[in-house]
Tab-separated table of C-alpha atoms in Angstrom:
chain	number	residue	atom	x	y	z
A	996	MET	CA	-22.233	13.526	-3.273
A	997	ASP	CA	-21.683	16.544	-5.526
A	998	VAL	CA	-17.770	16.424	-5.783
A	999	ASN	CA	-16.194	16.799	-9.443
A	1000	ILE	CA	-12.495	16.611	-10.782
A	1001	ILE	CA	-11.770	18.944	-13.043
A	1002	ALA	CA	-8.174	18.104	-13.562
A	1003	GLY	CA	-5.249	15.543	-12.556
A	1004	SER	CA	-1.526	14.783	-13.202
A	1005	THR	CA	0.948	12.785	-12.008
A	1006	THR	CA	5.023	13.265	-12.462
A	1007	LYS	CA	6.760	10.413	-14.032
A	1008	PHE	CA	7.658	7.905	-11.597
A	1009	GLY	CA	10.787	6.290	-10.724
A	1010	GLU	CA	14.272	7.114	-9.005
A	1011	LEU	CA	13.959	10.923	-9.508
A	1012	TRP	CA	17.674	11.916	-7.733
A	1013	HIS	CA	17.614	15.189	-9.559
A	1014	VAL	CA	14.423	16.391	-8.525
A	1015	SER	CA	13.414	17.385	-5.038
A	1016	PRO	CA	9.611	17.228	-3.635
A	1017	ARG	CA	9.056	20.984	-4.215
A	1018	ASP	CA	9.895	20.572	-7.544
A	1019	MET	CA	7.540	17.458	-8.041
A	1020	VAL	CA	4.896	19.272	-6.385
A	1021	ARG	CA	5.431	22.449	-8.441
A	1022	GLN	CA	5.182	20.225	-11.963
A	1023	VAL	CA	1.914	18.489	-11.058
A	1024	VAL	CA	-0.059	21.672	-9.438
A	1025	GLU	CA	1.099	23.968	-12.393
A	1026	ASP	CA	-0.339	20.953	-14.906
A	1027	VAL	CA	-3.546	20.776	-13.024
A	1028	ILE	CA	-3.963	24.469	-12.914
A	1029	ASP	CA	-3.573	24.740	-16.691
A	1030	GLN	CA	-5.950	21.846	-17.389
A	1031	ALA	CA	-8.963	23.310	-15.233
A	1032	MET	CA	-8.323	26.309	-17.068
A	1033	ILE	CA	-8.845	28.208	-13.236
A	1034	SER	CA	-6.633	31.103	-11.798
A	1035	ARG	CA	-4.694	29.936	-8.910
A	1036	SER	CA	-6.800	32.370	-6.465
A	1037	LYS	CA	-9.642	30.084	-6.954
A	1038	LEU	CA	-7.755	27.294	-5.093
A	1039	GLN	CA	-9.319	27.727	-1.249
A	1040	ALA	CA	-7.646	24.824	0.458
A	1041	ILE	CA	-4.938	22.407	-0.017
A	1042	PHE	CA	-4.575	18.515	1.330
A	1043	ILE	CA	-1.282	16.750	1.034
A	1044	GLY	CA	-0.915	12.920	1.255
A	1045	ASN	CA	2.206	12.085	2.787
A	1046	MET	CA	3.795	9.547	4.915
A	1047	LEU	CA	7.442	9.984	5.275
A	1048	SER	CA	8.730	13.244	5.018
A	1049	SER	CA	9.685	13.890	8.561
A	1050	SER	CA	11.059	10.407	9.197
A	1051	LEU	CA	13.381	10.229	5.884
A	1052	GLY	CA	13.809	14.137	5.288
A	1053	GLY	CA	13.228	15.579	8.549
A	1054	GLN	CA	10.671	18.020	6.903
A	1055	ASP	CA	7.487	18.360	8.829
A	1056	HIS	CA	4.816	20.904	8.468
A	1057	LEU	CA	3.879	19.991	4.859
A	1058	GLY	CA	0.704	22.072	4.432
A	1059	ALA	CA	2.839	25.190	4.861
A	1060	PHE	CA	5.609	24.083	3.156
A	1061	PHE	CA	3.643	23.657	-0.018
A	1062	ALA	CA	1.372	26.498	0.567
A	1063	GLU	CA	4.562	29.006	0.590
A	1064	GLU	CA	5.997	26.706	-2.467
A	1065	LEU	CA	2.451	27.898	-4.378
A	1066	GLY	CA	2.515	31.367	-3.211
A	1067	LEU	CA	-0.853	30.942	-1.470
A	1068	SER	CA	-1.985	31.604	2.172
A	1069	ILE	CA	-5.077	29.168	2.358
A	1070	PRO	CA	-5.693	26.550	4.603
A	1071	ALA	CA	-3.189	23.683	4.097
A	1072	VAL	CA	-2.940	19.940	5.873
A	1073	LYS	CA	-0.772	16.883	5.656
A	1074	VAL	CA	-3.053	13.728	5.843
A	1075	GLU	CA	-1.211	10.405	6.807
A	1076	GLY	CA	-2.473	7.021	6.885
A	1077	ALA	CA	0.826	5.363	5.839
A	1078	CYS	CA	0.489	4.018	2.258
A	1079	ALA	CA	-3.498	5.061	1.753
A	1080	SER	CA	-2.045	8.813	2.719
A	1081	GLY	CA	-3.086	9.888	-0.965
A	1082	GLY	CA	-6.385	8.203	-0.898
A	1083	LEU	CA	-6.955	10.130	2.727
A	1084	ALA	CA	-5.967	13.068	1.210
A	1085	VAL	CA	-8.840	12.661	-1.401
A	1086	HIS	CA	-11.271	11.512	1.129
A	1087	THR	CA	-10.468	14.882	3.067
A	1088	GLY	CA	-10.626	17.061	0.042
A	1089	CYS	CA	-14.238	15.427	-0.634
A	1090	LEU	CA	-15.394	16.167	3.004
A	1091	ALA	CA	-13.985	19.631	2.612
A	1092	ILE	CA	-16.504	20.165	-0.802
A	1093	MET	CA	-19.392	18.585	0.994
A	1094	SER	CA	-18.728	20.799	3.864
A	1095	GLY	CA	-20.059	23.458	1.814
A	1096	LEU	CA	-17.075	25.508	3.275
A	1097	TYR	CA	-15.402	25.257	-0.044
A	1098	ASP	CA	-15.896	25.015	-3.703
A	1099	THR	CA	-12.431	24.447	-5.043
A	1100	VAL	CA	-9.725	22.341	-3.620
A	1101	LEU	CA	-6.217	20.960	-4.420
A	1102	VAL	CA	-5.348	17.434	-3.509
A	1103	VAL	CA	-1.488	16.580	-3.757
A	1104	GLY	CA	0.018	13.257	-2.909
A	1105	VAL	CA	4.287	13.173	-2.959
A	1106	GLU	CA	6.808	10.857	-1.589
A	1107	LYS	CA	10.645	11.124	-1.896
A	1108	MET	CA	12.132	7.705	-1.253
A	1109	THR	CA	14.760	6.764	-3.100
A	1110	ASP	CA	17.292	9.489	-1.717
A	1111	TYR	CA	17.981	6.689	1.266
A	1112	LYS	CA	19.190	3.243	1.771
A	1113	PRO	CA	16.794	0.875	1.325
A	1114	GLU	CA	17.290	-0.555	4.772
A	1115	THR	CA	16.502	2.677	6.193
A	1116	VAL	CA	13.191	2.931	4.349
A	1117	ALA	CA	12.359	-0.498	5.163
A	1118	SER	CA	12.589	0.319	8.596
A	1119	VAL	CA	10.536	3.506	8.340
A	1120	LEU	CA	7.733	2.171	6.439
A	1121	MET	CA	7.313	-0.365	9.334
A	1122	GLY	CA	5.920	2.707	11.375
A	1123	ALA	CA	2.973	1.568	9.903
A	1124	GLY	CA	2.676	-1.626	11.656
A	1125	SER	CA	2.607	-2.792	15.116
A	1126	GLU	CA	5.233	-2.473	17.915
A	1127	ALA	CA	5.323	-6.111	18.205
A	1128	GLU	CA	6.264	-6.409	14.054
A	1129	ARG	CA	9.046	-4.032	14.563
A	1130	GLU	CA	10.534	-5.727	17.273
A	1131	ALA	CA	10.458	-8.906	15.528
A	1132	GLY	CA	12.328	-7.504	12.298
A	1133	LEU	CA	9.495	-7.753	10.064
A	1134	THR	CA	9.264	-5.422	6.872
A	1135	PHE	CA	6.194	-5.009	4.260
A	1136	PRO	CA	7.237	-7.769	1.914
A	1137	ALA	CA	7.442	-10.255	5.108
A	1138	LEU	CA	3.750	-8.853	6.246
A	1139	TYR	CA	2.362	-9.484	3.084
A	1140	ALA	CA	4.181	-12.678	2.739
A	1141	LEU	CA	2.471	-13.871	5.862
A	1142	MET	CA	-0.621	-13.486	4.261
A	1143	THR	CA	0.491	-15.123	1.009
A	1144	ARG	CA	1.234	-18.281	3.075
A	1145	VAL	CA	-2.241	-18.585	4.558
A	1146	HIS	CA	-4.150	-17.802	1.271
A	1147	MET	CA	-2.022	-20.529	-0.374
A	1148	LYS	CA	-2.865	-22.987	2.295
A	1149	LYS	CA	-6.964	-21.840	2.376
A	1150	TRP	CA	-7.149	-21.339	-1.312
A	1151	SER	CA	-4.365	-23.429	-2.861
A	1152	THR	CA	-2.860	-20.467	-4.584
A	1153	THR	CA	0.420	-20.880	-6.042
A	1154	GLU	CA	3.762	-18.629	-6.854
A	1155	LYS	CA	2.936	-19.376	-10.784
A	1156	ASP	CA	-0.614	-17.132	-9.530
A	1157	LEU	CA	1.061	-14.719	-8.008
A	1158	ALA	CA	3.755	-13.998	-11.120
A	1159	TYR	CA	0.903	-13.809	-13.730
A	1160	VAL	CA	-0.335	-10.558	-11.584
A	1161	SER	CA	3.318	-9.052	-11.959
A	1162	VAL	CA	3.456	-9.948	-15.673
A	1163	LYS	CA	0.107	-8.525	-16.175
A	1164	ASN	CA	1.026	-5.323	-14.434
A	1165	HIS	CA	4.408	-4.849	-16.155
A	1166	PHE	CA	2.234	-5.159	-19.482
A	1167	HIS	CA	0.099	-2.440	-18.526
A	1168	ALA	CA	3.047	-0.307	-17.726
A	1169	SER	CA	4.585	-0.752	-20.860
A	1170	LEU	CA	1.845	1.116	-22.414
A	1171	ASN	CA	2.565	3.858	-19.559
A	1172	SER	CA	5.178	6.434	-20.405
A	1173	HIS	CA	4.805	7.694	-16.101
A	1174	ALA	CA	5.638	4.346	-15.219
A	1175	GLN	CA	8.629	3.551	-13.176
A	1176	PHE	CA	9.183	0.056	-14.957
A	1177	PRO	CA	7.806	0.956	-18.595
A	1178	TYR	CA	8.566	-2.804	-19.761
A	1179	GLN	CA	7.312	-6.435	-19.555
A	1180	VAL	CA	8.785	-9.159	-17.268
A	1181	THR	CA	8.160	-13.054	-18.203
A	1182	LEU	CA	6.684	-15.572	-16.027
A	1183	GLU	CA	10.247	-17.239	-15.707
A	1184	GLN	CA	11.845	-13.929	-14.461
A	1185	VAL	CA	9.382	-13.430	-11.876
A	1186	LEU	CA	9.628	-16.837	-10.705
A	1187	LYS	CA	13.555	-16.915	-10.970
A	1188	SER	CA	13.878	-13.420	-9.326
A	1189	PRO	CA	15.600	-13.363	-5.734
A	1190	VAL	CA	13.296	-14.512	-2.407
A	1191	ILE	CA	12.964	-11.050	-0.682
A	1192	ALA	CA	10.672	-12.583	2.290
A	1193	SER	CA	9.714	-16.205	1.453
A	1194	PRO	CA	7.428	-17.215	-0.488
A	1195	LEU	CA	7.339	-13.464	-1.925
A	1196	LYS	CA	10.452	-12.449	-4.499
A	1197	LEU	CA	11.435	-9.062	-5.866
A	1198	LEU	CA	8.872	-9.025	-8.749
A	1199	ASP	CA	6.031	-9.755	-6.384
A	1200	CYS	CA	7.203	-6.744	-4.629
A	1201	SER	CA	6.361	-2.907	-5.731
A	1202	PRO	CA	9.170	-0.959	-5.636
A	1203	ILE	CA	10.679	2.377	-3.784
A	1204	THR	CA	9.642	5.345	-5.734
A	1205	ASP	CA	9.843	9.247	-5.923
A	1206	GLY	CA	6.647	10.855	-7.434
A	1207	ALA	CA	3.406	13.205	-6.712
A	1208	ALA	CA	0.015	13.181	-8.121
A	1209	ALA	CA	-2.309	16.408	-7.944
A	1210	ILE	CA	-6.054	16.531	-8.428
A	1211	ILE	CA	-8.382	19.672	-8.301
A	1212	LEU	CA	-12.021	18.927	-7.061
A	1213	THR	CA	-14.773	21.473	-7.270
A	1214	ARG	CA	-18.512	21.552	-6.695
A	1215	ASN	CA	-18.972	23.568	-9.807
A	1216	LYS	CA	-19.968	21.022	-12.580
A	1217	LYS	CA	-19.940	24.179	-14.955
A	1218	ALA	CA	-16.171	24.357	-14.175
A	1219	ALA	CA	-15.249	20.708	-15.271
A	1220	ILE	CA	-13.874	19.764	-18.557
A	1221	ARG	CA	-16.460	20.512	-21.332
A	1222	ASN	CA	-18.683	17.923	-22.444
A	1223	LYS	CA	-17.028	15.141	-19.742
A	1224	THR	CA	-17.624	15.792	-16.275
A	1225	VAL	CA	-15.994	12.959	-14.172
A	1226	SER	CA	-17.807	13.141	-10.375
A	1227	ILE	CA	-16.617	11.077	-7.258
A	1228	ILE	CA	-20.123	9.215	-6.206
A	1229	ALA	CA	-18.321	7.421	-3.473
A	1230	SER	CA	-15.617	8.116	-0.752
A	1231	VAL	CA	-15.168	5.832	1.816
A	1232	VAL	CA	-12.850	4.772	4.507
A	1233	ALA	CA	-12.278	1.747	6.727
A	1234	THR	CA	-9.857	0.485	9.386
A	1235	ASP	CA	-8.674	-2.433	10.859
A	1236	THR	CA	-6.275	-3.662	13.661
A	1237	LEU	CA	-2.540	-2.181	13.061
A	1238	GLY	CA	-0.918	-5.599	13.324
A	1239	LEU	CA	-1.724	-8.834	11.628
A	1240	ALA	CA	-1.695	-11.117	14.775
A	1241	GLU	CA	-4.957	-9.492	15.962
A	1242	ARG	CA	-6.806	-10.199	12.568
A	1243	GLU	CA	-9.176	-12.917	12.364
A	1244	ASP	CA	-8.580	-13.900	8.957
A	1245	LEU	CA	-5.298	-13.372	7.307
A	1246	SER	CA	-6.491	-14.575	3.825
A	1247	SER	CA	-8.668	-11.274	3.324
A	1248	LEU	CA	-8.493	-7.600	4.409
A	1249	LYS	CA	-11.652	-6.368	6.627
A	1250	ALA	CA	-10.805	-2.873	5.842
A	1251	SER	CA	-11.552	-3.389	2.413
A	1252	VAL	CA	-14.616	-5.590	2.676
A	1253	ILE	CA	-16.140	-3.147	4.578
A	1254	ALA	CA	-14.850	-0.040	2.904
A	1255	ALA	CA	-16.052	-1.932	-0.587
A	1256	LYS	CA	-19.519	-2.384	0.882
A	1257	ASN	CA	-20.186	1.212	2.203
A	1258	ALA	CA	-18.883	2.213	-1.312
A	1259	TYR	CA	-21.350	0.176	-3.248
A	1260	HIS	CA	-24.202	1.233	-0.975
A	1261	GLN	CA	-23.280	5.240	-1.022
A	1262	SER	CA	-22.899	5.085	-4.842
A	1263	GLY	CA	-25.861	2.719	-5.832
A	1264	ILE	CA	-23.179	0.873	-8.126
A	1265	SER	CA	-22.164	-2.993	-7.962
A	1266	PRO	CA	-18.623	-4.720	-8.947
A	1267	LYS	CA	-20.263	-5.574	-12.331
A	1268	ASP	CA	-21.012	-2.033	-13.423
A	1269	ILE	CA	-17.402	-0.971	-13.184
A	1270	ASP	CA	-15.367	-0.659	-16.159
A	1271	VAL	CA	-11.680	-0.020	-14.803
A	1272	VAL	CA	-10.233	-0.528	-11.617
A	1273	GLU	CA	-6.884	0.560	-9.876
A	1274	VAL	CA	-6.229	-1.664	-6.788
A	1275	HIS	CA	-3.210	-1.712	-4.144
A	1276	ASP	CA	-1.251	-4.306	-5.563
A	1277	CYS	CA	1.697	-3.492	-2.973
A	1278	PHE	CA	2.495	-7.225	-3.492
A	1279	THR	CA	0.907	-9.371	-6.213
A	1280	ILE	CA	-0.991	-11.613	-3.562
A	1281	ALA	CA	-2.504	-8.209	-2.696
A	1282	GLU	CA	-3.910	-7.704	-6.121
A	1283	ILE	CA	-5.727	-11.106	-5.569
A	1284	ILE	CA	-7.003	-10.651	-2.431
A	1285	ALA	CA	-8.154	-7.303	-3.514
A	1286	MET	CA	-10.197	-8.915	-6.159
A	1287	GLU	CA	-11.842	-10.822	-4.045
A	1288	ASP	CA	-12.218	-8.653	-1.139
A	1289	LEU	CA	-13.765	-6.037	-3.436
A	1290	GLY	CA	-16.167	-8.706	-4.809
A	1291	PHE	CA	-15.014	-8.833	-8.354
A	1292	PHE	CA	-14.516	-12.500	-7.998
A	1293	PRO	CA	-15.692	-15.050	-5.285
A	1294	LYS	CA	-12.791	-16.055	-2.733
A	1295	GLY	CA	-10.352	-18.292	-3.844
A	1296	LYS	CA	-11.560	-17.400	-7.524
A	1297	ALA	CA	-9.171	-14.264	-8.397
A	1298	SER	CA	-6.071	-16.108	-9.119
A	1299	PHE	CA	-7.829	-18.134	-11.970
A	1300	ALA	CA	-9.454	-15.185	-13.716
A	1301	ILE	CA	-6.174	-13.077	-13.604
A	1302	LYS	CA	-4.060	-16.105	-15.007
A	1303	GLU	CA	-6.782	-16.060	-17.867
A	1304	GLY	CA	-6.471	-12.663	-18.665
A	1305	VAL	CA	-10.039	-11.635	-17.402
A	1306	THR	CA	-8.572	-8.259	-15.686
A	1307	LYS	CA	-5.731	-7.403	-18.629
A	1308	LEU	CA	-6.478	-4.496	-21.104
A	1309	GLY	CA	-9.112	-5.784	-23.364
A	1310	GLY	CA	-11.134	-7.853	-20.542
A	1311	TYR	CA	-13.261	-6.770	-18.034
A	1312	PRO	CA	-13.111	-5.168	-15.785
A	1313	VAL	CA	-9.631	-4.225	-16.293
A	1314	VAL	CA	-7.523	-4.065	-13.597
A	1315	ASN	CA	-4.048	-1.582	-13.131
A	1316	THR	CA	-4.161	0.082	-16.289
A	1317	SER	CA	-1.317	2.124	-14.702
A	1318	GLY	CA	0.817	-0.740	-14.186
A	1319	GLY	CA	-0.344	-0.762	-10.490
A	1320	LEU	CA	2.068	-0.220	-7.912
A	1321	LYS	CA	3.905	-3.024	-8.851
A	1322	ALA	CA	5.238	-1.673	-12.272
A	1323	SER	CA	4.075	1.866	-12.251
A	1324	GLY	CA	6.006	2.197	-8.854
A	1325	HIS	CA	4.689	3.120	-5.293
A	1326	PRO	CA	5.532	6.488	-4.118
A	1327	VAL	CA	3.019	5.942	-0.930
A	1328	GLY	CA	2.033	9.351	0.022
A	1329	ALA	CA	1.107	10.017	-3.657
A	1330	THR	CA	-0.195	6.448	-4.580
A	1331	GLY	CA	-4.020	6.986	-3.748
A	1332	VAL	CA	-4.069	10.457	-5.794
A	1333	LYS	CA	-2.077	8.869	-8.593
A	1334	GLN	CA	-5.070	6.055	-8.671
A	1335	VAL	CA	-7.825	8.850	-8.810
A	1336	VAL	CA	-5.694	10.523	-11.810
A	1337	GLU	CA	-5.398	7.388	-13.757
A	1338	ILE	CA	-9.401	6.493	-13.450
A	1339	TYR	CA	-10.082	10.066	-14.375
A	1340	GLN	CA	-7.786	9.980	-17.317
A	1341	GLN	CA	-9.671	6.563	-18.398
A	1342	LEU	CA	-12.996	7.899	-17.844
A	1343	THR	CA	-12.202	11.287	-19.895
A	1344	GLY	CA	-10.739	9.447	-22.541
A	1345	ARG	CA	-7.283	10.206	-22.246
A	1346	GLY	CA	-5.738	6.703	-21.078
A	1347	GLY	CA	-3.244	6.869	-24.524
A	1348	LYS	CA	-2.213	3.221	-25.590
A	1349	LYS	CA	-3.848	1.969	-22.139
A	1350	GLN	CA	-7.136	3.356	-22.746
A	1351	VAL	CA	-10.055	0.808	-21.787
A	1352	LYS	CA	-12.643	1.642	-24.465
A	1353	ASP	CA	-16.034	3.153	-23.273
A	1354	ALA	CA	-15.108	3.333	-19.739
A	1355	ARG	CA	-17.741	4.941	-17.806
A	1356	ILE	CA	-17.025	3.794	-14.243
A	1357	GLY	CA	-14.224	3.156	-12.358
A	1358	LEU	CA	-12.788	2.492	-8.839
A	1359	THR	CA	-9.687	3.053	-6.801
A	1360	HIS	CA	-8.799	0.855	-3.761
A	1361	ASN	CA	-5.817	2.215	-1.634
A	1362	VAL	CA	-4.206	0.363	1.282
A	1363	GLY	CA	-2.329	1.656	4.491
A	1364	GLY	CA	0.087	-0.669	6.305
A	1365	SER	CA	-0.991	-4.397	5.785
A	1366	GLY	CA	-4.741	-3.414	5.567
A	1367	ALA	CA	-5.279	-1.007	8.982
A	1368	THR	CA	-6.853	1.378	6.508
A	1369	ALA	CA	-8.753	0.943	3.295
A	1370	VAL	CA	-9.848	3.916	1.092
A	1371	ILE	CA	-12.269	3.104	-2.121
A	1372	HIS	CA	-13.492	5.960	-4.398
A	1373	ILE	CA	-15.662	5.110	-7.359
A	1374	LEU	CA	-15.803	7.772	-10.018
A	1375	LYS	CA	-18.315	8.228	-12.697
A	1376	CYS	CA	-18.270	10.082	-16.012
A	1377	LEU	CA	-21.347	11.825	-16.330
B	1053	MET	CA	15.266	4.724	18.157
B	1054	ILE	CA	16.014	2.820	20.933
B	1055	SER	CA	14.611	4.175	24.263
B	1056	PRO	CA	15.630	2.755	27.564
B	1057	VAL	CA	12.203	3.811	29.230
B	1058	LYS	CA	10.449	2.183	26.722
B	1059	ILE	CA	12.423	-1.486	27.075
B	1060	TRP	CA	12.153	-0.906	30.910
B	1061	ARG	CA	8.270	-0.431	30.130
B	1062	ASN	CA	7.885	-3.613	27.939
B	1063	GLN	CA	9.572	-5.798	30.695
B	1064	LYS	CA	6.040	-6.466	32.061
B	1065	LYS	CA	4.947	-7.513	28.855
B	1066	ILE	CA	7.429	-10.111	28.026
B	1067	LYS	CA	7.158	-11.707	31.548
B	1068	THR	CA	3.201	-12.808	30.663
B	1069	LEU	CA	4.464	-14.421	27.107
B	1070	LEU	CA	7.621	-16.091	28.411
B	1071	GLY	CA	6.968	-20.264	28.373
B	1072	CYS	CA	3.357	-19.939	26.877
B	1073	LYS	CA	2.727	-22.429	23.899
B	1074	GLY	CA	0.968	-22.159	20.662
B	1075	LYS	CA	0.977	-23.165	17.452
B	1076	ILE	CA	2.577	-21.456	14.153
B	1077	ILE	CA	-0.160	-19.958	11.938
B	1078	SER	CA	1.971	-18.261	9.539
B	1079	TRP	CA	5.803	-17.884	8.747
B	1080	SER	CA	7.982	-16.242	6.308
B	1081	LYS	CA	12.151	-16.359	6.117
B	1082	ILE	CA	13.267	-12.542	5.571
B	1083	HIS	CA	16.223	-12.470	3.070
B	1084	VAL	CA	16.206	-8.509	2.969
B	1085	PRO	CA	15.971	-6.844	6.512
B	1086	PRO	CA	15.381	-3.537	7.911
B	1087	ALA	CA	17.798	-1.397	9.522
B	1088	GLY	CA	19.064	-2.724	13.045
B	1089	PHE	CA	18.585	-6.308	11.934
B	1090	GLU	CA	20.912	-6.708	9.087
B	1091	ASN	CA	23.633	-8.938	11.167
B	1092	GLN	CA	20.651	-11.512	11.924
B	1093	ALA	CA	19.287	-11.859	8.321
B	1094	PRO	CA	17.993	-14.292	6.740
B	1095	TYR	CA	15.838	-15.038	9.620
B	1096	VAL	CA	12.241	-16.556	10.028
B	1097	VAL	CA	9.221	-14.628	11.699
B	1098	VAL	CA	6.102	-16.294	12.765
B	1099	ILE	CA	2.566	-15.572	13.631
B	1100	VAL	CA	1.554	-18.126	16.566
B	1101	SER	CA	-1.721	-18.849	17.853
B	1102	LEU	CA	-1.392	-19.001	21.633
B	1103	GLU	CA	-2.993	-21.602	23.715
B	1104	SER	CA	-4.299	-18.678	25.729
B	1105	GLY	CA	-6.271	-17.643	22.541
B	1106	LYS	CA	-4.304	-14.491	21.232
B	1107	ASN	CA	-2.284	-14.734	18.464
B	1108	TYR	CA	1.501	-13.155	18.902
B	1109	THR	CA	4.007	-12.183	16.231
B	1110	ALA	CA	7.865	-12.697	16.607
B	1111	GLN	CA	10.991	-14.286	15.145
B	1112	PHE	CA	11.456	-17.824	15.253
B	1113	VAL	CA	14.766	-19.601	16.514
B	1114	ASP	CA	16.417	-22.957	16.965
B	1115	TRP	CA	14.535	-24.160	14.095
B	1116	GLU	CA	15.334	-27.037	11.480
B	1117	GLU	CA	13.482	-26.815	7.758
B	1118	GLU	CA	10.955	-29.744	9.096
B	1119	HIS	CA	9.855	-27.092	11.742
B	1120	LEU	CA	8.978	-24.005	8.619
B	1121	ARG	CA	5.504	-25.349	8.873
B	1122	ILE	CA	1.897	-24.228	9.497
B	1123	GLY	CA	0.820	-25.837	12.525
B	1124	GLN	CA	4.442	-26.354	13.808
B	1125	ARG	CA	3.833	-26.290	18.044
B	1126	VAL	CA	6.208	-23.756	19.695
B	1127	ARG	CA	7.076	-22.167	22.901
B	1128	ALA	CA	7.998	-18.578	23.666
B	1129	VAL	CA	11.442	-18.247	24.872
B	1130	LEU	CA	13.584	-14.821	26.136
B	1131	ARG	CA	16.252	-13.724	23.498
B	1132	ARG	CA	17.948	-10.678	22.488
B	1133	THR	CA	16.025	-8.897	19.849
B	1134	ARG	CA	18.128	-6.270	17.937
B	1135	GLU	CA	21.670	-4.453	17.998
B	1136	PRO	CA	21.910	-2.208	21.232
B	1137	GLY	CA	21.571	1.358	20.544
B	1138	GLU	CA	23.601	4.552	21.396
B	1139	GLU	CA	22.727	4.250	25.045
B	1140	GLY	CA	24.430	0.805	25.503
B	1141	VAL	CA	21.191	-1.027	26.767
B	1142	ILE	CA	20.789	-4.676	25.076
B	1143	PRO	CA	16.980	-5.019	24.137
B	1144	TYR	CA	15.598	-8.526	24.887
B	1145	GLY	CA	12.179	-9.557	23.642
B	1146	VAL	CA	9.878	-13.059	23.033
B	1147	LYS	CA	10.875	-15.372	20.356
B	1148	PHE	CA	9.837	-18.443	19.628
B	1149	LYS	CA	11.213	-22.001	19.311
B	1150	PRO	CA	9.956	-25.473	18.003
B	1151	LEU	CA	8.565	-27.992	20.643
């Protein structure tokens, strides 16, 4: 793959009532164009990751919407795959470069969620699930709660094990000025937070968030930031059934397992080579399952490693330096792009207080729905 | 959005599930519901492994605390699923009750 990242930016994540989706996209795009030191006219296509602009905001046709905002008349396409929309947009951007048709493309992820009532947001997010799940009144916390219950039975995972994930990710977020919740929480606070869908509690859940993220991809290595080039060495997507009921195993996401296997094959990298990881911790259980599915720990062993601080800053591999979806926030269409921005910053030594020392290889793991889509990217600093 | 046409079309699927027995393979009690289910919360949702070999996800009704466990035997029954929409059609669907 000859695909290189030459710029990456995110907005502050949070409850941003004073800004519109247009404002957020304009901010990150101006930032990446400045960083890349290229003229706007070099951009040849735009890929936009977004899930809910239509069901919440009534706005379809996002390609033209943002091309107009940026004053460009180039091809512009919205890519949707629920909470994996951002990762799919990055994948589509890679395909565009690899096709040979484009040299330089812009990938943007954006979501505006906090303008609406939580019940409404919970309801439209279920568009990512199956018909039977919507009919049963399920929510995303409840879908992951159903997986949690099975993981608990099979691997003796406890509510305390889940809480350690939240504590770690909030610690990382406390070092990230762009995080929605840039502060720490205690184990007791997590365990005593109100139940959302048993056994998951409020502080096991990622929040509803506004935010945008952007990267510029190019074939031309010379255009890359002086002295450090970050290349995408694997870009892989896998899918599974929309609903949980049709799955063989509820304690693992088959799409993640397949995507990881193919990404390691494509890049020639194995989990032990990876310094820094952003996984899709939409709920605390999701980070535990991801660490097992991606091959970092054997099945049933991730909880112990997380509890021991193996994946915390200073450990190896460091997981969710941004604070993850849990504490940095989860603007669904932006998340997959933001994960790539975080790893790009880590690999170019611009991670700030949360910088992982000498990070050279990083992985992003973005999941749509309850695991019906998984997108994995592996980035390497050359 | 509730569509009377969709409700009518789904009746055929409901008919094949009614009376089917199975076991709970996972459950959760939902305290924070989505739009359309506000009046029912908290409620329990289960995934059931049916004797036919298929799994199905639906709400759990008529339960006591002792029934909230993996392995509990259940049977599919017909119940009202959510508030009627502007069309005035009452949506019915499958729920499970303990055996």
